[in-house]
Coordinates of C-alpha atoms in Angstrom, one line a residue:
X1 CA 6.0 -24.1 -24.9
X2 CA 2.5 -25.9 -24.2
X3 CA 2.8 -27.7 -27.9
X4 CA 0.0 -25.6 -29.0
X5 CA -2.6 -27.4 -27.3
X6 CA -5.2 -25.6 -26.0
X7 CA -6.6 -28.6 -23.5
X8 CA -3.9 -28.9 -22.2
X9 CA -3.1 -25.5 -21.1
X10 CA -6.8 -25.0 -19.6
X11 CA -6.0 -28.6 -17.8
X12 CA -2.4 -27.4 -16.3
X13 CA -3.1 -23.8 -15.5
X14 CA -6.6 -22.3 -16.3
X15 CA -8.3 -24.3 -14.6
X16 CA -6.2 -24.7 -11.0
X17 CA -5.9 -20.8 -11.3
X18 CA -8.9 -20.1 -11.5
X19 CA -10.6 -23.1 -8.6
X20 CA -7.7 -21.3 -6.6
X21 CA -9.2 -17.6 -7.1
X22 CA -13.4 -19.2 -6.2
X23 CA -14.4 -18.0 -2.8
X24 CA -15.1 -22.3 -1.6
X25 CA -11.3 -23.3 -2.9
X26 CA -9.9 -25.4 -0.3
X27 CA -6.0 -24.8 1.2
X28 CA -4.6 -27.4 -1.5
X29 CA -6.8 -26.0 -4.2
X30 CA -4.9 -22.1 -3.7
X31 CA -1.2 -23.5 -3.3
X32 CA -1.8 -25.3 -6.5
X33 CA -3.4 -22.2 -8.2
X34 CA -0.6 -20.2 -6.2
X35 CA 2.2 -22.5 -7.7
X36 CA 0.8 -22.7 -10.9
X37 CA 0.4 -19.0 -11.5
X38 CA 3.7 -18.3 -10.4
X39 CA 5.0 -21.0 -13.0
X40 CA 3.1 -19.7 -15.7
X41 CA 4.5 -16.0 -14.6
X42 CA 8.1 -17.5 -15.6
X43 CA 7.1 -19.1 -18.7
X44 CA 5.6 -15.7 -20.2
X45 CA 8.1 -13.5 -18.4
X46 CA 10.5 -15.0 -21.0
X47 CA 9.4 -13.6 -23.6
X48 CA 7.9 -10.3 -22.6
X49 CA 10.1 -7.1 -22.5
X50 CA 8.8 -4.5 -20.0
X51 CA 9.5 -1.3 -20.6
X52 CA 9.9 1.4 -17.4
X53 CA 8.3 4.6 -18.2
X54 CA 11.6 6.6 -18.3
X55 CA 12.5 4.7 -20.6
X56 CA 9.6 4.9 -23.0
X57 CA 9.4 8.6 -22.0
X58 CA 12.4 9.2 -24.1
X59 CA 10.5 8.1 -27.2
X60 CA 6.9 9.6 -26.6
X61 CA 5.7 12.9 -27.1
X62 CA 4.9 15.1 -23.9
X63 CA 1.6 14.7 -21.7
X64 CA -1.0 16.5 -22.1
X65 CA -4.0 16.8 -19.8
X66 CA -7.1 18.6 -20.2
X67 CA -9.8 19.2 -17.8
X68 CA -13.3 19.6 -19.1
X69 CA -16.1 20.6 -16.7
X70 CA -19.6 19.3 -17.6
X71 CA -23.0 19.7 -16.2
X72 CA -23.8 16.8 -14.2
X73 CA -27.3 15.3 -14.8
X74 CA -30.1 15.1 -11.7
X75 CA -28.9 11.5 -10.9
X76 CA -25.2 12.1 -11.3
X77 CA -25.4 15.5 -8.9
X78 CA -28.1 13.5 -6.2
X79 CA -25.5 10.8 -5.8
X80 CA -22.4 12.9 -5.7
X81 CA -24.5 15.0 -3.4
X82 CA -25.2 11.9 -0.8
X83 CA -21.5 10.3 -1.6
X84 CA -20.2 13.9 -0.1
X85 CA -22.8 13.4 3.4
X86 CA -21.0 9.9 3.7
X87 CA -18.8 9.0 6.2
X88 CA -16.2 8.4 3.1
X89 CA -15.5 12.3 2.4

């Protein structure tokens, strides 16, 4: 697809993506990253099958989940004990 050439992939997409993603990038700098991202989305989507999990599900065993308690060191219980006096519980 790119000719194996690794410059020139970092020239046509790495490097607009990721000027587009910096905090400073200007308008024109994120709708090329935008653009160039979505291209490179339909380049790869070619040749990558996705799976749904019903699907896959059919051909994997079942869950299983286990829960383990452990004692929580003096750090771990001072922080969970300040997270749950927070205005996020």
């Amino acid at each position: 697809v790119f000719g194996g050439d690794a410059n020139r992939f970092k020239h046509l997409f790495d490097a607009p993506i990721s000027k587009a993603r910096e905090p400073k990038a200007t308008e024109d700098q994120k709708a090329t990253g935008l653009a160039r991202a979505r291209e490179l989305n339909r380049i790869v989507s070619q040749f990558i099958l996705r799976r749904t999990s019903k699907i896959i599900s059919k051909h994997l065993p079942p869950k299983t989940e286990m829960i383990v308690f452990c004692k929580m060191a003096d750090l771990q219980r001072k922080l969970y004990q300040k997270f749950l006096q927070s205005s996020y519980v």
